[in-house]
Structure formats: structure tokens, C-alpha cells
Amino acid sequence: MVDLLDLTLPELEQWLQERGEPRFRAVQVWQWLWQRMARDFDCMSNVSKACRALLAAEARITWPEVARVQESTDGTTKFLLRLEDGAMVETVLIPSDSRDGVRRWTQCLSSQVGCAMGCTFCATGSMGFERNMRMGEILGQILVARAHLGDDRPDWPILRNLVFMGMGEPLLNLTEVMRALRSLNDDRGLNFSPRRITVSTSGIQKGLKELGESGLAYLAVSLHAPSQELRAKIMPRAARWPLPDLLAALKAYPLKTRERITFEYLLLGGVNDQPEHAEALARLISPLKAKLNLIVYNPTPGAPYSAPSEAAVLAFEQALWQRHITAIVRKSKGSDIDAACGQLKAQNRAD
Ligand code: SAH
Ligand code: SF4
């Protein structure tokens, strides 16, 4: 039985046409699914009774099930979600400062159950890879979040931005992630323009090229080290694509007007947070149209790292500014609820 959330709009059109439904039907159903967040067919009041019966007999709508919600004192809200086969993934809602009294949100999405990249600092990486998420599961995270926020006005959404920075390496689940991005872009559906979406990658050659050519999202690259040698220690599998080659690909990466590549640099105490690292990093990225997010490491049990000292973080940031690199320390949100990638799932296992 097909899950309607797994069909793109053209696929839904074809599916309905094959069953004798008129062409306009697909858009009606699509709007119910993605804008009005329907979870059953009965509520689809402008869809004929016959069609609703057909849908009930041959299709389903499966949202991820919320297994656990944790809210941080700063508003960051983390969901542990159970997928149909029992697989668990996480998604996080991060509040942005409110203008005009209305709080807006950014959602951090997972794209795989687990991750094959095995970065040494990452809770998801330590779990290994279970499976790819399907389009409906990826986008289902957004439905859960919008329902939680009561975000039901497609013309004025308070869920403003999406970042693929949850569990998994999105560019290793390229087919489903690209389908999700295309569906997000549809203004009769979730209506997220590419400027409101960022895909974060540890650097996957084939996927990077395809994402760039599609123009469907902004790009963030997890760098975490200024040299091939150190990067190979911190993220051994990602570093199989040598740093000079990754940077050459990024130089050639197609950017939109005013777009810059975001580099993410996780500061690990005593490992990559010293002045010489800042200097090498500045040299490395200054030829690129880029900005830098410095992320303070959130300790994960069992990982061989500690958080950097506050003084080291400040000095690192200043060294970059002096070299005219736009570097911003990302305030660690939700650290009281282990909001870093994979941590809630890891903790749940330990419970
Ligand atoms: N696989 C992709 C996207 C998901 S990971 C990638 O690696 O880019 C996204 C981010 O989570 C990484 O950039 C990393 O900086 C962050 N992260 C992982 N573990 C963390 C931890 N323990 N503390 C802080 N940030 C962490
Ligand atoms: Fe995978 Fe990203 Fe974690 Fe590395 S940091 S193990 S690529 S999820």
C-alpha cells in the first residue's frame, strides 16, 4: 500500500490518473497532505467521496511517531521519532530571535538512520549506518514540527528555515534527499524556496556536484580541520576525498547571487582550536566566497574529546576576524538536552 507522503507531485498525478481520477485531483490531495497536514482521507472535503474511498483502500498517510520530546530552557525542542519499521531518528527545532513578538524557527532534519561516515566526535557516527530515509520520512519530520508549533498558515509560516544537519550524511542519500528538495520547492506544498534550506555535508564528491547543479539548497561543508592530516584523524572517512580536491570542487561550485558557502568548524579542546589552526584555516578558505560557523563541541559519552576553553574559542574567532574571515561562534543551543546530532538517540539507548 503506497504511502502518499512518498510520492512527488508528478508521481501522485500519475498514480491518480492511472486510477481514473481527473488531472486536478493530485494538486488537491497534495495541498491536503503538505499544507493542511491531513493525516487521514475523511477530512479531504473537496475531494469526491469516490476518490476518498479509493485512497482509503489503496493508500495511506504515515507520519513519524513522536517517541519523546525534550524542551531546553532556551526553547530548543528535540524530538525522538519512531519510523514505521521501528527505526529511531531525531529532529530539532531551534528558535531564532523574535522580531515583532513572533518567534520563528529553524528545523534540523535527519536524512539517514545512523551514518556510515564514522566521524570520531559524532554520536550518530558511532552508531553506524542503519538505512536511508525515504522522502516521506524526511519531509514527515516537518509535518510533525509544524503540528507541534501550530504552524498552519502556509502564507505566513513560523517554521522559516530548514537545515540538513541532523542524523546522517544527506549526500549519501542523494536520490531521496533530491526528491525531498524538489517537493519542498513546490508552492502548492511546503513551499520552501532554496534560500530557506541548507544541506550540510562532510564532503561527498558525486553528491556535491549534483546538489550544485540543482540549485535546490544552500551548501554547508563540515570542515573541522585546516589540514588533510588532522582532518583524516577527526573524520577519517570524509577525508578519503583529499582536502585540496574538496576545496577545488568548492571553488568551482555554482553559487547564487550573494550566496556564500558555509563552512562548519567544530572546536575540539586542544585538538584543532589553537592559534596555528586558525591561521591555517584562514589561509585555506580566504580564496573562497565563504563564511565560517565555529561550533563548540558538545561532549558525547565515549568520544575522546573535550570542549574547548572559552578563552580558546574567543582567541580562535579573533584570529580569523583579523584575517578578514567572517567567523561566527554558533551559540550552543539546547546543550542541556544533548541537542547535538545523534545524542538523544544515543542517550535513549543507554536508558
Ligand atoms: N553529515 C552531515 C550533516 C549532519 S552532521 C555533516 O557532517 O555535515 C552536522 C553537524 O553536527 C556537523 O557539522 C557537526 O559539527 C555537528 N556535530 C556532530 N556532533 C557534534 C557534537 N558532539 N557537538 C557539536 N556539534 C556536533
Ligand atoms: Fe555522519 Fe555528519 Fe556525524 Fe560525520 S558528522 S558521522 S558525516 S552525521
Coordinates of C-alpha atoms and ligand atoms in Angstrom, one line a residue:
M1 CA 0.0 0.0 0.0
V2 CA 1.6 3.3 -1.1
D3 CA 2.3 6.0 1.4
L4 CA 1.2 9.2 -0.3
L5 CA 4.0 11.1 1.5
D6 CA 6.5 9.2 -0.6
L7 CA 5.1 10.4 -3.9
T8 CA 6.3 13.6 -5.6
L9 CA 3.6 15.7 -7.2
P10 CA 4.2 14.3 -10.7
E11 CA 4.1 10.8 -9.3
L12 CA 0.9 11.5 -7.4
E13 CA -0.6 12.8 -10.6
Q14 CA 0.3 9.7 -12.5
W15 CA -0.9 7.4 -9.7
L16 CA -4.3 9.1 -9.6
Q17 CA -4.7 9.3 -13.4
E18 CA -4.0 5.6 -13.6
R19 CA -7.0 5.1 -11.3
G20 CA -9.3 7.2 -13.5
E21 CA -9.1 10.4 -11.5
P22 CA -9.1 13.8 -13.2
R23 CA -5.8 15.7 -13.5
F24 CA -6.6 18.5 -11.0
R25 CA -7.1 15.9 -8.2
A26 CA -3.4 15.5 -7.5
V27 CA -3.0 19.1 -6.5
Q28 CA -6.0 19.0 -4.2
V29 CA -4.6 15.9 -2.4
W30 CA -1.1 17.4 -2.4
Q31 CA -2.4 20.5 -0.7
W32 CA -4.2 18.4 1.9
L33 CA -1.1 16.4 2.6
W34 CA 1.5 19.2 2.9
Q35 CA -0.3 22.5 3.6
R36 CA -3.3 21.3 5.6
M37 CA -1.4 18.5 7.2
A38 CA -4.1 15.9 6.7
R39 CA -3.5 12.6 8.4
D40 CA -6.5 10.8 7.0
F41 CA -8.7 10.9 3.9
D42 CA -12.0 11.7 5.5
C43 CA -11.1 15.3 6.1
M44 CA -10.3 16.0 2.4
S45 CA -13.7 17.8 1.9
N46 CA -13.2 19.0 -1.7
V47 CA -12.1 15.5 -2.9
S48 CA -15.0 13.4 -4.2
K49 CA -16.3 10.6 -1.9
A50 CA -15.4 8.0 -4.5
C51 CA -11.8 9.2 -4.6
R52 CA -11.6 9.3 -0.8
A53 CA -12.8 5.7 -0.8
L54 CA -10.2 4.8 -3.4
L55 CA -7.5 6.4 -1.3
A56 CA -8.6 4.7 1.8
A57 CA -8.4 1.3 0.0
E58 CA -5.1 1.7 -1.8
A59 CA -3.1 4.3 0.1
R60 CA -2.0 5.5 3.5
I61 CA -0.5 8.6 5.1
T62 CA 2.1 7.7 7.7
W63 CA 3.7 10.4 9.9
P64 CA 6.7 9.6 12.0
E65 CA 5.5 8.8 15.6
V66 CA 6.8 11.1 18.3
A67 CA 8.5 8.8 20.9
R68 CA 9.9 11.6 23.1
V69 CA 10.0 15.4 23.2
Q70 CA 12.5 17.4 25.2
E71 CA 12.4 21.1 25.6
S72 CA 15.5 23.1 26.6
T73 CA 15.4 26.2 28.8
D74 CA 16.3 28.2 25.7
G75 CA 13.3 26.8 23.7
T76 CA 15.2 24.4 21.6
T77 CA 12.9 21.4 21.2
K78 CA 14.2 18.0 20.3
F79 CA 12.0 15.1 19.0
L80 CA 12.9 11.5 19.0
L81 CA 10.9 10.0 16.2
R82 CA 9.9 6.4 15.6
L83 CA 9.6 5.4 11.9
E84 CA 7.3 2.7 10.6
D85 CA 9.8 -0.1 11.0
G86 CA 10.8 1.0 14.5
A87 CA 13.9 2.9 13.4
M88 CA 14.6 6.0 15.5
V89 CA 15.7 9.4 14.3
E90 CA 16.0 12.8 15.7
T91 CA 14.9 16.3 14.6
V92 CA 15.4 19.5 16.5
L93 CA 13.6 22.9 16.4
I94 CA 15.8 25.8 17.1
P95 CA 14.2 29.2 18.0
S96 CA 15.5 32.3 16.3
D97 CA 15.2 35.7 18.0
S98 CA 11.8 37.1 17.6
R99 CA 11.1 40.3 15.9
D100 CA 7.6 41.8 16.2
G101 CA 6.9 39.4 19.1
V102 CA 6.6 36.3 16.9
R103 CA 9.1 33.6 17.3
R104 CA 10.4 32.0 14.2
W105 CA 12.1 28.6 14.0
T106 CA 14.7 26.6 12.2
Q107 CA 14.4 22.9 11.9
C108 CA 17.3 20.5 11.9
L109 CA 16.4 17.4 9.8
S110 CA 17.8 13.9 9.7
S111 CA 18.3 12.2 6.3
Q112 CA 19.5 8.7 7.3
V113 CA 19.1 6.3 10.2
G114 CA 22.6 6.4 11.6
C115 CA 25.6 7.3 9.4
A116 CA 28.3 5.4 7.6
M117 CA 30.9 8.2 7.9
G118 CA 32.0 7.4 11.4
C119 CA 33.4 10.9 12.3
T120 CA 35.1 10.4 15.6
F121 CA 33.3 13.2 17.5
C122 CA 29.8 12.4 16.4
A123 CA 27.2 10.4 18.3
T124 CA 25.4 9.4 15.1
G125 CA 28.7 8.3 13.5
S126 CA 29.4 5.9 16.4
M127 CA 26.1 4.1 15.8
G128 CA 27.0 3.1 12.3
F129 CA 24.6 3.1 9.4
E130 CA 21.2 1.5 9.5
R131 CA 19.4 2.7 6.4
N132 CA 18.4 5.6 4.2
M133 CA 15.3 7.6 5.0
R134 CA 12.6 7.9 2.3
M135 CA 11.3 11.2 1.0
G136 CA 8.1 10.8 3.1
E137 CA 10.1 10.2 6.2
I138 CA 12.4 13.1 5.6
L139 CA 9.5 15.5 5.0
G140 CA 7.4 13.9 7.7
Q141 CA 9.7 15.4 10.2
I142 CA 8.5 18.8 9.0
L143 CA 4.8 17.8 9.4
V144 CA 5.5 16.7 13.0
A145 CA 7.2 20.0 13.8
R146 CA 4.6 22.2 12.2
A147 CA 1.8 20.4 14.0
H148 CA 3.8 20.9 17.3
L149 CA 4.2 24.6 16.6
G150 CA 0.6 25.0 15.4
D151 CA 2.2 26.4 12.2
D152 CA -0.8 26.1 9.9
R153 CA -0.7 29.2 7.8
P154 CA 1.1 28.4 4.6
D155 CA 1.1 32.1 3.7
W156 CA 3.0 33.1 6.9
P157 CA 5.0 30.1 8.2
I158 CA 6.8 30.5 11.5
L159 CA 9.0 27.5 10.6
R160 CA 11.3 29.6 8.4
N161 CA 14.4 27.6 7.7
L162 CA 15.5 24.0 7.3
V163 CA 19.0 22.6 7.8
F164 CA 20.0 19.1 6.9
M165 CA 22.3 18.8 9.9
G166 CA 20.6 16.0 11.9
M167 CA 21.5 12.4 11.6
G168 CA 23.1 11.1 8.5
E169 CA 25.0 12.3 5.5
P170 CA 22.5 13.8 3.1
L171 CA 24.7 13.4 0.1
L172 CA 24.9 9.7 0.6
N173 CA 21.1 9.5 0.4
L174 CA 21.1 11.6 -2.7
T175 CA 18.0 10.2 -4.5
E176 CA 15.6 10.7 -1.6
V177 CA 17.1 14.0 -0.5
M178 CA 16.9 15.4 -4.0
R179 CA 13.2 14.3 -4.3
A180 CA 12.6 15.9 -0.9
L181 CA 14.2 19.2 -2.0
R182 CA 12.2 19.2 -5.2
S183 CA 8.9 18.6 -3.3
L184 CA 9.9 21.3 -0.7
N185 CA 10.2 23.8 -3.6
D186 CA 6.6 23.4 -4.7
D187 CA 4.4 26.4 -3.8
R188 CA 1.3 24.3 -3.6
G189 CA 3.1 22.1 -1.0
L190 CA 5.5 23.0 1.8
N191 CA 6.8 25.9 -0.2
F192 CA 10.4 26.3 1.0
S193 CA 12.5 28.1 -1.5
P194 CA 16.1 27.1 -1.9
R195 CA 17.2 30.2 0.1
R196 CA 15.5 28.8 3.2
I197 CA 17.2 25.4 3.0
T198 CA 20.8 24.4 3.8
V199 CA 22.3 21.0 3.2
S200 CA 25.3 20.2 5.3
T201 CA 27.8 17.6 4.1
S202 CA 31.1 16.1 5.2
G203 CA 32.1 16.3 1.6
I204 CA 30.9 13.7 -0.9
Q205 CA 32.1 14.2 -4.4
K206 CA 29.3 12.9 -6.6
G207 CA 26.5 14.4 -4.4
L208 CA 28.2 17.8 -4.2
K209 CA 28.2 18.1 -8.0
E210 CA 24.5 17.1 -8.3
L211 CA 23.4 19.4 -5.5
G212 CA 25.3 22.3 -7.0
E213 CA 23.8 21.7 -10.4
S214 CA 20.2 21.5 -9.0
G215 CA 20.4 24.8 -7.1
L216 CA 17.8 23.5 -4.7
A217 CA 19.5 24.4 -1.4
Y218 CA 22.4 26.4 0.1
L219 CA 25.5 24.4 0.9
A220 CA 27.3 23.9 4.2
V221 CA 30.5 21.9 4.4
S222 CA 31.8 20.3 7.6
L223 CA 35.5 21.1 7.5
H224 CA 36.6 20.7 11.2
A225 CA 40.3 20.8 10.4
P226 CA 42.7 23.0 8.3
S227 CA 44.9 20.2 7.1
Q228 CA 44.5 16.9 5.4
E229 CA 46.4 15.1 8.2
L230 CA 44.3 16.4 11.0
R231 CA 41.1 16.1 9.1
A232 CA 41.9 12.4 8.5
K233 CA 42.2 11.9 12.2
I234 CA 39.0 13.6 13.1
M235 CA 36.8 12.4 10.2
P236 CA 38.7 9.5 8.6
R237 CA 36.1 8.5 6.0
A238 CA 35.2 12.0 4.8
A239 CA 39.0 12.7 4.5
R240 CA 39.3 10.0 1.8
W241 CA 38.4 12.8 -0.5
P242 CA 41.6 14.8 0.0
L243 CA 41.2 18.3 1.3
P244 CA 42.8 20.0 -1.7
D245 CA 40.4 18.2 -4.1
L246 CA 37.4 19.1 -1.9
L247 CA 38.5 22.8 -1.9
A248 CA 39.0 22.8 -5.7
A249 CA 35.5 21.4 -6.1
L250 CA 34.1 24.1 -3.8
K251 CA 35.9 26.8 -5.8
A252 CA 34.0 25.6 -8.9
Y253 CA 30.7 25.2 -7.0
P254 CA 27.9 27.2 -8.7
L255 CA 26.6 29.9 -6.2
K256 CA 23.6 32.1 -6.5
T257 CA 23.8 35.9 -6.2
R258 CA 25.0 36.9 -2.7
E259 CA 25.3 33.2 -1.8
R260 CA 28.3 32.0 0.2
I261 CA 29.3 28.6 1.2
T262 CA 29.1 28.0 4.9
F263 CA 32.0 26.1 6.5
E264 CA 31.4 24.4 9.8
Y265 CA 34.3 24.0 12.1
L266 CA 33.8 22.1 15.3
L267 CA 36.2 23.2 18.0
L268 CA 37.6 20.3 19.9
G269 CA 39.6 21.2 23.0
G270 CA 43.4 21.1 22.4
V271 CA 42.9 19.3 19.1
N272 CA 42.0 21.9 16.4
D273 CA 41.5 25.0 18.5
Q274 CA 45.0 26.5 18.6
P275 CA 46.1 29.8 17.0
E276 CA 48.1 27.9 14.4
H277 CA 44.9 26.1 13.3
A278 CA 43.1 29.4 13.0
E279 CA 45.9 30.8 10.9
A280 CA 46.0 27.8 8.6
L281 CA 42.2 27.8 8.3
A282 CA 42.2 31.4 7.3
R283 CA 44.7 30.7 4.6
L284 CA 42.8 27.7 3.4
I285 CA 39.4 29.4 3.0
S286 CA 40.2 33.0 2.2
P287 CA 40.2 32.4 -1.6
L288 CA 36.6 31.1 -1.4
K289 CA 33.3 33.0 -1.2
A290 CA 32.6 31.6 2.3
K291 CA 31.6 32.2 5.8
L292 CA 32.6 30.2 8.8
N293 CA 30.5 28.8 11.7
L294 CA 32.5 27.9 14.7
I295 CA 30.7 25.2 16.7
V296 CA 31.7 24.5 20.3
Y297 CA 32.0 20.7 20.8
N298 CA 29.2 19.2 22.9
P299 CA 30.8 16.3 24.7
T300 CA 29.4 12.9 23.8
P301 CA 30.0 9.9 26.1
G302 CA 32.8 7.7 24.9
A303 CA 34.3 10.2 22.5
P304 CA 38.0 11.0 23.0
Y305 CA 37.5 14.8 23.1
S306 CA 36.7 17.6 25.5
A307 CA 35.1 21.0 24.9
P308 CA 37.4 23.9 24.1
S309 CA 38.0 26.5 26.8
E310 CA 36.2 29.8 26.4
A311 CA 39.4 31.7 26.0
A312 CA 40.5 29.4 23.2
V313 CA 37.2 29.9 21.4
L314 CA 37.5 33.7 21.7
A315 CA 41.1 33.7 20.5
F316 CA 40.2 31.5 17.6
E317 CA 37.4 33.7 16.5
Q318 CA 39.5 36.9 16.8
A319 CA 42.4 35.4 14.8
L320 CA 40.0 34.7 12.0
W321 CA 38.5 38.2 12.1
Q322 CA 42.0 39.7 12.0
R323 CA 42.5 37.8 8.7
H324 CA 39.2 39.1 7.4
I325 CA 37.3 35.8 7.6
T326 CA 33.6 36.1 8.7
A327 CA 33.5 33.7 11.6
I328 CA 30.7 33.4 14.0
V329 CA 30.6 31.2 17.1
R330 CA 27.3 29.4 17.0
K331 CA 25.8 29.7 20.4
S332 CA 25.4 26.3 21.7
K333 CA 21.7 25.9 22.0
G334 CA 20.0 23.1 23.8
S335 CA 23.2 21.7 25.3
D336 CA 21.2 20.8 28.4
I337 CA 19.2 18.4 26.4
D338 CA 22.1 16.9 24.4
A339 CA 20.8 18.6 21.2
A340 CA 23.9 17.8 19.1
C341 CA 23.5 15.3 16.3
G342 CA 22.6 11.8 17.5
Q343 CA 22.9 12.5 21.2
L344 CA 19.3 11.9 22.2
K345 CA 19.1 8.6 20.4
A346 CA 22.4 7.5 22.0
Q347 CA 21.1 8.5 25.4
N348 CA 17.8 6.7 24.9
R349 CA 19.7 3.5 24.2
A350 CA 21.6 3.9 27.5
D351 CA 18.4 4.5 29.5
Ligands
SAH1 N1 26.6 14.6 7.9 C1 26.5 16.0 7.7 C2 25.3 16.6 8.3 C3 25.0 16.2 9.7 S1 26.2 16.4 11.0 C4 27.8 16.7 8.1 O1 28.6 16.1 8.8 O2 27.9 17.8 7.7 C5 26.0 18.2 11.2 C6 26.9 18.8 12.2 O3 26.7 18.3 13.5 C7 28.4 18.7 12.0 O4 28.9 19.7 11.3 C8 28.9 18.7 13.4 O5 29.6 19.9 13.5 C9 27.7 18.7 14.3 N2 28.0 17.8 15.4 C10 28.2 16.5 15.5 N3 28.5 16.0 16.7 C11 28.6 17.1 17.5 C12 28.9 17.4 18.9 N4 29.2 16.4 19.7 N5 28.9 18.6 19.3 C13 28.6 19.7 18.5 N6 28.3 19.5 17.2 C14 28.3 18.3 16.7
SF4_2 FE1 27.9 11.4 9.7 FE2 27.9 14.1 9.8 FE3 28.1 12.6 12.1 FE4 30.1 12.7 10.3 S1 29.3 14.4 11.5 S2 29.3 10.8 11.3 S3 29.1 12.8 8.4 S4 26.4 12.7 10.7

